[in-house]
Structures are given as structure tokens and as C-alpha cells.
Amino acid sequence: MYFKILFSNYFKNFLIIFSSLIMFFMFMDFMLNKAKLPNSANLQVLYVFYNSANAALLIYPLALLLSALITIITLVKKNEMIAFLSIGYSLKLLLKPILSVSLIVTLFFIFIQSISNTSFRDNAQSIINGKYFSNINKNLFFKFNNNIIYIKKLDVVNKTAYNMKVYLMDGAKLVNIYNIKKAVFQNDSWKSDSITLNSITNNKIINQKINLSFLKGFKPDILNKLESKQSMTLKIAFQTLYLLQKENININFIKTYIYNAIIPPISFVLLIMIIFLKAPIHSRISNISLYISLSLFSAIILWSLFLLVNKMSIGGIISPDLAFITPFVILLSIAIYYFRKI
């Protein structure tokens, strides 16, 4: 009985606060960017959808915490908290529905990010920039599997690359040069029938025409994100990390996207847990205003901390492993301490 009551109350509060924050965010953003949007009503609707989805990914941890705080204050002011405790329910039992809603919502949004191929924010920005139907990147240069690859033009939407050069190296020695006029990404690899192979043997160059599949697993989205370092989805970030983990290149910005999508939301769940376990049980014997102020202050500090470490990690100022895992471990230790203390 108690589980159903608290679960439904908390989830209802979350939906109200979450919807309100999304609508406020969208109203402000639409007013600011209205002049930049195309005249097409369809593109304007798409812009609202993509921006709403992006806002949802940013706002839901804060909405969870605010709705948890409102649920707790309502329980205390209506004397329902002390009523539950007086009939034998412990704080640990009362925490279960709050924790269940928080974890379900958090895992749902993490799952959405893990199956999405494109970033909602980038899609919204491409509509403003008038590039929604075309995503062209030029002059890409990177290293993969001891090969040096140059792509003059990459069409991400059509999964096509033009004027590619692949330099096959043996240590510091150049072995082969593949000149590729056009390549298409099919069946998880790049394929082309317009390749000229310049094989360097005994300081002589031998030219021959070949068909070839290469860069297996290197999807156009991965190439585009690597070059532009735009915001990644979890799916693209994990795929990129898997491909590049053996390469001698800096992948901290990829780790940052992964950590930022997972650790801050789970940290807010831990903060909700701490706030609930430290909640007053009766309004007459507790300072409710002080409790609300400290809870909101803690949320702002945590939110600001992760924003700061995210910027510093992307900029290469600090290691993302240290920046994200350290505050998470500290918060987890505090949550476990209070849970065992009850």
C-alpha cells in the first residue's frame, strides 16, 4: 500500500515539474531563435521536437530531485511521514518507491541515449544553420590501425566520401598509397571500385586499379564526430571508444561524453537518497525552510560541479576519469553511510 501511494505521488510530481521545465525552456529558446528558423512549418516543428528532446536529457535529473523534495515536504506537512513511521514503516522502506522512480527514469533516459545515432542538439542546430538535409564535412585527417587517412569531402547523410587518401605505414616507412575517388559505407565498412593503388617497392611506384573494403566499423557519424568533436550520443561514443582504444591518440573527449551521460544522473539519484534519509519527520520539531535551502543548495553545487568538470575534461585540463569518478565515489560513500546509519 505504502509503495503504491509514494510511487504514484512522486511520479505524478515528476511529470508535472518535468513538463513545466520543458515548456519553459522551449518557450524561451523559441523566442530567442525564432528569427533564425526557416519558414517551413515542418522544420519548425522538428526544431521544437529536437530541442525538447535535448532539454529533456539535460533537465530530468533536476526534475527528479525537485519532485522528490516536493514529495517529502508534502509528506511532512500533512503528517503522513510520521504516520508511516508510527505504524512500523522504516525510512529504508519508504525510500524504495522514491528510489524506484528515480532509477527507472534515469535508466530510461540513458537507454534513449544509448540507442540514438544522432544528437538532438546537433539536429536542432543544423535546422537553424540551414543544413538539416545535408551534413558535409571537409578535410578530415586522422590515424587508424597504423594507417593515415585523409578525406577531402564527407557526406554523412548519404554515407559517401570523396577524394580519399589512405597511407599504409609499416612503422615509420610508407608502404602503399590508396587514392580513392569515391567510397560508400556499406555493410559496416567502406567500399570502393575506383581505387588506385600506388605500391612503393624498391623506391619505385607501381600503379594499379583495385576494388577494396576498408575502415571496418568506421561509420560516417564516427568520422564526423571525431573531426568536429560535436556532442555525441552514448551509442556513437562507445563505438568510437571501441575502435580507437588501441590507437595512440587522446580519447579523453570521448570518455567525457560517456561519463557525462551516465555519472551525473546517477549522482542525482544518490543525492535524492541522501535528502530523503535526512528529511525531517515532523514540521513542528524541524526547520523545514533550512532543510529545503540546504537541499536546493546541494543540488546547485552538484549540478555546477559536473558542468565544470565536463568543460574542463573536454578542454583537456583534467582527466575525465578523475573529474567524474572522484565526486561520484564521494557521494556514493555518503549515501551508503547514511543508509547504514538509519
mmCIF file with all atom_site columns, N, CA and C in Angstrom, residues 256-303:
data_model
loop_
_atom_site.group_PDB
_atom_site.id
_atom_site.type_symbol
_atom_site.label_atom_id
_atom_site.label_alt_id
_atom_site.label_comp_id
_atom_site.label_asym_id
_atom_site.label_entity_id
_atom_site.label_seq_id
_atom_site.pdbx_PDB_ins_code
_atom_site.Cartn_x
_atom_site.Cartn_y
_atom_site.Cartn_z
_atom_site.occupancy
_atom_site.B_iso_or_equiv
_atom_site.pdbx_formal_charge
_atom_site.auth_seq_id
_atom_site.auth_comp_id
_atom_site.auth_asym_id
_atom_site.auth_atom_id
_atom_site.pdbx_PDB_model_num
ATOM 1   N N  . THR A 1 256 ? 34.675 11.670 -21.822 1.00 0.00 ? 256 THR A N  1
ATOM 2   C CA . THR A 1 256 ? 33.905 12.733 -21.181 1.00 0.00 ? 256 THR A CA 1
ATOM 3   C C  . THR A 1 256 ? 32.425 12.640 -21.544 1.00 0.00 ? 256 THR A C  1
ATOM 4   N N  . TYR A 1 257 ? 32.130 12.403 -22.814 1.00 0.00 ? 257 TYR A N  1
ATOM 5   C CA . TYR A 1 257 ? 30.732 12.272 -23.237 1.00 0.00 ? 257 TYR A CA 1
ATOM 6   C C  . TYR A 1 257 ? 30.061 11.078 -22.560 1.00 0.00 ? 257 TYR A C  1
ATOM 7   N N  . ILE A 1 258 ? 30.799 9.983  -22.437 1.00 0.00 ? 258 ILE A N  1
ATOM 8   C CA . ILE A 1 258 ? 30.237 8.782  -21.802 1.00 0.00 ? 258 ILE A CA 1
ATOM 9   C C  . ILE A 1 258 ? 29.970 9.033  -20.326 1.00 0.00 ? 258 ILE A C  1
ATOM 10  N N  . TYR A 1 259 ? 30.970 9.564  -19.632 1.00 0.00 ? 259 TYR A N  1
ATOM 11  C CA . TYR A 1 259 ? 30.809 9.849  -18.198 1.00 0.00 ? 259 TYR A CA 1
ATOM 12  C C  . TYR A 1 259 ? 29.692 10.857 -17.957 1.00 0.00 ? 259 TYR A C  1
ATOM 13  N N  . ASN A 1 260 ? 29.628 11.897 -18.805 1.00 0.00 ? 260 ASN A N  1
ATOM 14  C CA . ASN A 1 260 ? 28.652 12.966 -18.590 1.00 0.00 ? 260 ASN A CA 1
ATOM 15  C C  . ASN A 1 260 ? 27.213 12.489 -18.800 1.00 0.00 ? 260 ASN A C  1
ATOM 16  N N  . ALA A 1 261 ? 27.041 11.459 -19.601 1.00 0.00 ? 261 ALA A N  1
ATOM 17  C CA . ALA A 1 261 ? 25.695 10.924 -19.845 1.00 0.00 ? 261 ALA A CA 1
ATOM 18  C C  . ALA A 1 261 ? 25.244 9.963  -18.752 1.00 0.00 ? 261 ALA A C  1
ATOM 19  N N  . ILE A 1 262 ? 26.203 9.412  -17.993 1.00 0.00 ? 262 ILE A N  1
ATOM 20  C CA . ILE A 1 262 ? 25.866 8.368  -17.018 1.00 0.00 ? 262 ILE A CA 1
ATOM 21  C C  . ILE A 1 262 ? 26.044 8.814  -15.567 1.00 0.00 ? 262 ILE A C  1
ATOM 22  N N  . ILE A 1 263 ? 27.210 9.377  -15.239 1.00 0.00 ? 263 ILE A N  1
ATOM 23  C CA . ILE A 1 263 ? 27.544 9.634  -13.833 1.00 0.00 ? 263 ILE A CA 1
ATOM 24  C C  . ILE A 1 263 ? 26.716 10.750 -13.196 1.00 0.00 ? 263 ILE A C  1
ATOM 25  N N  . PRO A 1 264 ? 26.556 11.947 -13.816 1.00 0.00 ? 264 PRO A N  1
ATOM 26  C CA . PRO A 1 264 ? 25.745 12.988 -13.155 1.00 0.00 ? 264 PRO A CA 1
ATOM 27  C C  . PRO A 1 264 ? 24.305 12.561 -12.853 1.00 0.00 ? 264 PRO A C  1
ATOM 28  N N  . PRO A 1 265 ? 23.575 11.916 -13.778 1.00 0.00 ? 265 PRO A N  1
ATOM 29  C CA . PRO A 1 265 ? 22.211 11.497 -13.428 1.00 0.00 ? 265 PRO A CA 1
ATOM 30  C C  . PRO A 1 265 ? 22.158 10.508 -12.261 1.00 0.00 ? 265 PRO A C  1
ATOM 31  N N  . ILE A 1 266 ? 23.083 9.552  -12.245 1.00 0.00 ? 266 ILE A N  1
ATOM 32  C CA . ILE A 1 266 ? 23.106 8.588  -11.146 1.00 0.00 ? 266 ILE A CA 1
ATOM 33  C C  . ILE A 1 266 ? 23.512 9.277  -9.846  1.00 0.00 ? 266 ILE A C  1
ATOM 34  N N  . SER A 1 267 ? 24.379 10.282 -9.950  1.00 0.00 ? 267 SER A N  1
ATOM 35  C CA . SER A 1 267 ? 24.765 11.048 -8.763  1.00 0.00 ? 267 SER A CA 1
ATOM 36  C C  . SER A 1 267 ? 23.575 11.793 -8.176  1.00 0.00 ? 267 SER A C  1
ATOM 37  N N  . PHE A 1 268 ? 22.682 12.284 -9.033  1.00 0.00 ? 268 PHE A N  1
ATOM 38  C CA . PHE A 1 268 ? 21.470 12.941 -8.544  1.00 0.00 ? 268 PHE A CA 1
ATOM 39  C C  . PHE A 1 268 ? 20.550 11.950 -7.845  1.00 0.00 ? 268 PHE A C  1
ATOM 40  N N  . VAL A 1 269 ? 20.533 10.714 -8.308  1.00 0.00 ? 269 VAL A N  1
ATOM 41  C CA . VAL A 1 269 ? 19.756 9.672  -7.612  1.00 0.00 ? 269 VAL A CA 1
ATOM 42  C C  . VAL A 1 269 ? 20.316 9.457  -6.208  1.00 0.00 ? 269 VAL A C  1
ATOM 43  N N  . LEU A 1 270 ? 21.643 9.453  -6.091  1.00 0.00 ? 270 LEU A N  1
ATOM 44  C CA . LEU A 1 270 ? 22.281 9.310  -4.778  1.00 0.00 ? 270 LEU A CA 1
ATOM 45  C C  . LEU A 1 270 ? 21.960 10.502 -3.884  1.00 0.00 ? 270 LEU A C  1
ATOM 46  N N  . LEU A 1 271 ? 21.945 11.700 -4.483  1.00 0.00 ? 271 LEU A N  1
ATOM 47  C CA . LEU A 1 271 ? 21.611 12.904 -3.705  1.00 0.00 ? 271 LEU A CA 1
ATOM 48  C C  . LEU A 1 271 ? 20.163 12.850 -3.228  1.00 0.00 ? 271 LEU A C  1
ATOM 49  N N  . ILE A 1 272 ? 19.255 12.356 -4.068  1.00 0.00 ? 272 ILE A N  1
ATOM 50  C CA . ILE A 1 272 ? 17.853 12.172 -3.661  1.00 0.00 ? 272 ILE A CA 1
ATOM 51  C C  . ILE A 1 272 ? 17.766 11.215 -2.481  1.00 0.00 ? 272 ILE A C  1
ATOM 52  N N  . MET A 1 273 ? 18.557 10.171 -2.541  1.00 0.00 ? 273 MET A N  1
ATOM 53  C CA . MET A 1 273 ? 18.600 9.191  -1.456  1.00 0.00 ? 273 MET A CA 1
ATOM 54  C C  . MET A 1 273 ? 19.050 9.836  -0.144  1.00 0.00 ? 273 MET A C  1
ATOM 55  N N  . ILE A 1 274 ? 20.104 10.653 -0.224  1.00 0.00 ? 274 ILE A N  1
ATOM 56  C CA . ILE A 1 274 ? 20.618 11.332 0.971   1.00 0.00 ? 274 ILE A CA 1
ATOM 57  C C  . ILE A 1 274 ? 19.592 12.317 1.518   1.00 0.00 ? 274 ILE A C  1
ATOM 58  N N  . ILE A 1 275 ? 18.983 13.102 0.623   1.00 0.00 ? 275 ILE A N  1
ATOM 59  C CA . ILE A 1 275 ? 17.986 14.093 1.037   1.00 0.00 ? 275 ILE A CA 1
ATOM 60  C C  . ILE A 1 275 ? 16.797 13.423 1.730   1.00 0.00 ? 275 ILE A C  1
ATOM 61  N N  . PHE A 1 276 ? 16.372 12.285 1.199   1.00 0.00 ? 276 PHE A N  1
ATOM 62  C CA . PHE A 1 276 ? 15.234 11.582 1.801   1.00 0.00 ? 276 PHE A CA 1
ATOM 63  C C  . PHE A 1 276 ? 15.592 11.034 3.186   1.00 0.00 ? 276 PHE A C  1
ATOM 64  N N  . LEU A 1 277 ? 16.777 10.443 3.296   1.00 0.00 ? 277 LEU A N  1
ATOM 65  C CA . LEU A 1 277 ? 17.183 9.854  4.581   1.00 0.00 ? 277 LEU A CA 1
ATOM 66  C C  . LEU A 1 277 ? 17.416 10.922 5.647   1.00 0.00 ? 277 LEU A C  1
ATOM 67  N N  . LYS A 1 278 ? 17.717 12.148 5.241   1.00 0.00 ? 278 LYS A N  1
ATOM 68  C CA . LYS A 1 278 ? 17.934 13.248 6.195   1.00 0.00 ? 278 LYS A CA 1
ATOM 69  C C  . LYS A 1 278 ? 16.701 14.134 6.343   1.00 0.00 ? 278 LYS A C  1
ATOM 70  N N  . ALA A 1 279 ? 15.569 13.690 5.791   1.00 0.00 ? 279 ALA A N  1
ATOM 71  C CA . ALA A 1 279 ? 14.354 14.504 5.837   1.00 0.00 ? 279 ALA A CA 1
ATOM 72  C C  . ALA A 1 279 ? 13.799 14.600 7.245   1.00 0.00 ? 279 ALA A C  1
ATOM 73  N N  . PRO A 1 280 ? 13.210 15.743 7.611   1.00 0.00 ? 280 PRO A N  1
ATOM 74  C CA . PRO A 1 280 ? 12.538 15.875 8.919   1.00 0.00 ? 280 PRO A CA 1
ATOM 75  C C  . PRO A 1 280 ? 11.283 15.001 8.939   1.00 0.00 ? 280 PRO A C  1
ATOM 76  N N  . ILE A 1 281 ? 10.911 14.544 10.118  1.00 0.00 ? 281 ILE A N  1
ATOM 77  C CA . ILE A 1 281 ? 9.742  13.662 10.197  1.00 0.00 ? 281 ILE A CA 1
ATOM 78  C C  . ILE A 1 281 ? 8.485  14.427 10.624  1.00 0.00 ? 281 ILE A C  1
ATOM 79  N N  . HIS A 1 282 ? 8.670  15.648 11.174  1.00 0.00 ? 282 HIS A N  1
ATOM 80  C CA . HIS A 1 282 ? 7.506  16.412 11.620  1.00 0.00 ? 282 HIS A CA 1
ATOM 81  C C  . HIS A 1 282 ? 7.809  17.898 11.484  1.00 0.00 ? 282 HIS A C  1
ATOM 82  N N  . SER A 1 283 ? 6.864  18.657 10.986  1.00 0.00 ? 283 SER A N  1
ATOM 83  C CA . SER A 1 283 ? 7.101  20.076 10.704  1.00 0.00 ? 283 SER A CA 1
ATOM 84  C C  . SER A 1 283 ? 7.260  20.920 11.969  1.00 0.00 ? 283 SER A C  1
ATOM 85  N N  . ARG A 1 284 ? 6.667  20.479 13.087  1.00 0.00 ? 284 ARG A N  1
ATOM 86  C CA . ARG A 1 284 ? 6.718  21.278 14.317  1.00 0.00 ? 284 ARG A CA 1
ATOM 87  C C  . ARG A 1 284 ? 8.065  21.196 15.023  1.00 0.00 ? 284 ARG A C  1
ATOM 88  N N  . ILE A 1 285 ? 8.769  20.114 14.832  1.00 0.00 ? 285 ILE A N  1
ATOM 89  C CA . ILE A 1 285 ? 10.044 19.940 15.544  1.00 0.00 ? 285 ILE A CA 1
ATOM 90  C C  . ILE A 1 285 ? 11.246 20.083 14.612  1.00 0.00 ? 285 ILE A C  1
ATOM 91  N N  . SER A 1 286 ? 11.000 20.545 13.381  1.00 0.00 ? 286 SER A N  1
ATOM 92  C CA . SER A 1 286 ? 12.087 20.665 12.405  1.00 0.00 ? 286 SER A CA 1
ATOM 93  C C  . SER A 1 286 ? 11.998 22.011 11.689  1.00 0.00 ? 286 SER A C  1
ATOM 94  N N  . ASN A 1 287 ? 13.152 22.438 11.203  1.00 0.00 ? 287 ASN A N  1
ATOM 95  C CA . ASN A 1 287 ? 13.225 23.671 10.427  1.00 0.00 ? 287 ASN A CA 1
ATOM 96  C C  . ASN A 1 287 ? 13.101 23.310 8.944   1.00 0.00 ? 287 ASN A C  1
ATOM 97  N N  . ILE A 1 288 ? 11.872 23.353 8.430   1.00 0.00 ? 288 ILE A N  1
ATOM 98  C CA . ILE A 1 288 ? 11.612 22.943 7.054   1.00 0.00 ? 288 ILE A CA 1
ATOM 99  C C  . ILE A 1 288 ? 12.308 23.866 6.055   1.00 0.00 ? 288 ILE A C  1
ATOM 100 N N  . SER A 1 289 ? 12.309 25.152 6.355   1.00 0.00 ? 289 SER A N  1
ATOM 101 C CA . SER A 1 289 ? 12.925 26.127 5.444   1.00 0.00 ? 289 SER A CA 1
ATOM 102 C C  . SER A 1 289 ? 14.425 25.864 5.285   1.00 0.00 ? 289 SER A C  1
ATOM 103 N N  . LEU A 1 290 ? 15.084 25.575 6.406   1.00 0.00 ? 290 LEU A N  1
ATOM 104 C CA . LEU A 1 290 ? 16.514 25.273 6.363   1.00 0.00 ? 290 LEU A CA 1
ATOM 105 C C  . LEU A 1 290 ? 16.773 23.994 5.569   1.00 0.00 ? 290 LEU A C  1
ATOM 106 N N  . TYR A 1 291 ? 15.928 22.997 5.756   1.00 0.00 ? 291 TYR A N  1
ATOM 107 C CA . TYR A 1 291 ? 16.070 21.719 5.041   1.00 0.00 ? 291 TYR A CA 1
ATOM 108 C C  . TYR A 1 291 ? 15.930 21.927 3.535   1.00 0.00 ? 291 TYR A C  1
ATOM 109 N N  . ILE A 1 292 ? 14.938 22.716 3.133   1.00 0.00 ? 292 ILE A N  1
ATOM 110 C CA . ILE A 1 292 ? 14.731 22.985 1.700   1.00 0.00 ? 292 ILE A CA 1
ATOM 111 C C  . ILE A 1 292 ? 15.910 23.758 1.125   1.00 0.00 ? 292 ILE A C  1
ATOM 112 N N  . SER A 1 293 ? 16.378 24.753 1.878   1.00 0.00 ? 293 SER A N  1
ATOM 113 C CA . SER A 1 293 ? 17.500 25.575 1.408   1.00 0.00 ? 293 SER A CA 1
ATOM 114 C C  . SER A 1 293 ? 18.764 24.742 1.220   1.00 0.00 ? 293 SER A C  1
ATOM 115 N N  . LEU A 1 294 ? 19.066 23.897 2.195   1.00 0.00 ? 294 LEU A N  1
ATOM 116 C CA . LEU A 1 294 ? 20.261 23.041 2.109   1.00 0.00 ? 294 LEU A CA 1
ATOM 117 C C  . LEU A 1 294 ? 20.140 22.035 0.968   1.00 0.00 ? 294 LEU A C  1
ATOM 118 N N  . SER A 1 295 ? 18.952 21.500 0.766   1.00 0.00 ? 295 SER A N  1
ATOM 119 C CA . SER A 1 295 ? 18.737 20.531 -0.313  1.00 0.00 ? 295 SER A CA 1
ATOM 120 C C  . SER A 1 295 ? 18.935 21.175 -1.679  1.00 0.00 ? 295 SER A C  1
ATOM 121 N N  . LEU A 1 296 ? 18.347 22.364 -1.860  1.00 0.00 ? 296 LEU A N  1
ATOM 122 C CA . LEU A 1 296 ? 18.494 23.072 -3.131  1.00 0.00 ? 296 LEU A CA 1
ATOM 123 C C  . LEU A 1 296 ? 19.931 23.520 -3.352  1.00 0.00 ? 296 LEU A C  1
ATOM 124 N N  . PHE A 1 297 ? 20.577 23.965 -2.275  1.00 0.00 ? 297 PHE A N  1
ATOM 125 C CA . PHE A 1 297 ? 21.981 24.378 -2.376  1.00 0.00 ? 297 PHE A CA 1
ATOM 126 C C  . PHE A 1 297 ? 22.855 23.194 -2.790  1.00 0.00 ? 297 PHE A C  1
ATOM 127 N N  . SER A 1 298 ? 22.593 22.029 -2.207  1.00 0.00 ? 298 SER A N  1
ATOM 128 C CA . SER A 1 298 ? 23.358 20.821 -2.564  1.00 0.00 ? 298 SER A CA 1
ATOM 129 C C  . SER A 1 298 ? 23.155 20.459 -4.023  1.00 0.00 ? 298 SER A C  1
ATOM 130 N N  . ALA A 1 299 ? 21.909 20.588 -4.511  1.00 0.00 ? 299 ALA A N  1
ATOM 131 C CA . ALA A 1 299 ? 21.614 20.275 -5.907  1.00 0.00 ? 299 ALA A CA 1
ATOM 132 C C  . ALA A 1 299 ? 22.341 21.226 -6.851  1.00 0.00 ? 299 ALA A C  1
ATOM 133 N N  . ILE A 1 300 ? 22.342 22.520 -6.504  1.00 0.00 ? 300 ILE A N  1
ATOM 134 C CA . ILE A 1 300 ? 23.012 23.516 -7.344  1.00 0.00 ? 300 ILE A CA 1
ATOM 135 C C  . ILE A 1 300 ? 24.514 23.266 -7.377  1.00 0.00 ? 300 ILE A C  1
ATOM 136 N N  . ILE A 1 301 ? 25.088 22.955 -6.211  1.00 0.00 ? 301 ILE A N  1
ATOM 137 C CA . ILE A 1 301 ? 26.527 22.676 -6.134  1.00 0.00 ? 301 ILE A CA 1
ATOM 138 C C  . ILE A 1 301 ? 26.885 21.461 -6.978  1.00 0.00 ? 301 ILE A C  1
ATOM 139 N N  . LEU A 1 302 ? 26.085 20.392 -6.878  1.00 0.00 ? 302 LEU A N  1
ATOM 140 C CA . LEU A 1 302 ? 26.354 19.176 -7.643  1.00 0.00 ? 302 LEU A CA 1
ATOM 141 C C  . LEU A 1 302 ? 26.215 19.431 -9.135  1.00 0.00 ? 302 LEU A C  1
ATOM 142 N N  . TRP A 1 303 ? 25.166 20.130 -9.523  1.00 0.00 ? 303 TRP A N  1
ATOM 143 C CA . TRP A 1 303 ? 24.934 20.461 -10.932 1.00 0.00 ? 303 TRP A CA 1
ATOM 144 C C  . TRP A 1 303 ? 26.089 21.299 -11.481 1.00 0.00 ? 303 TRP A C  1
#
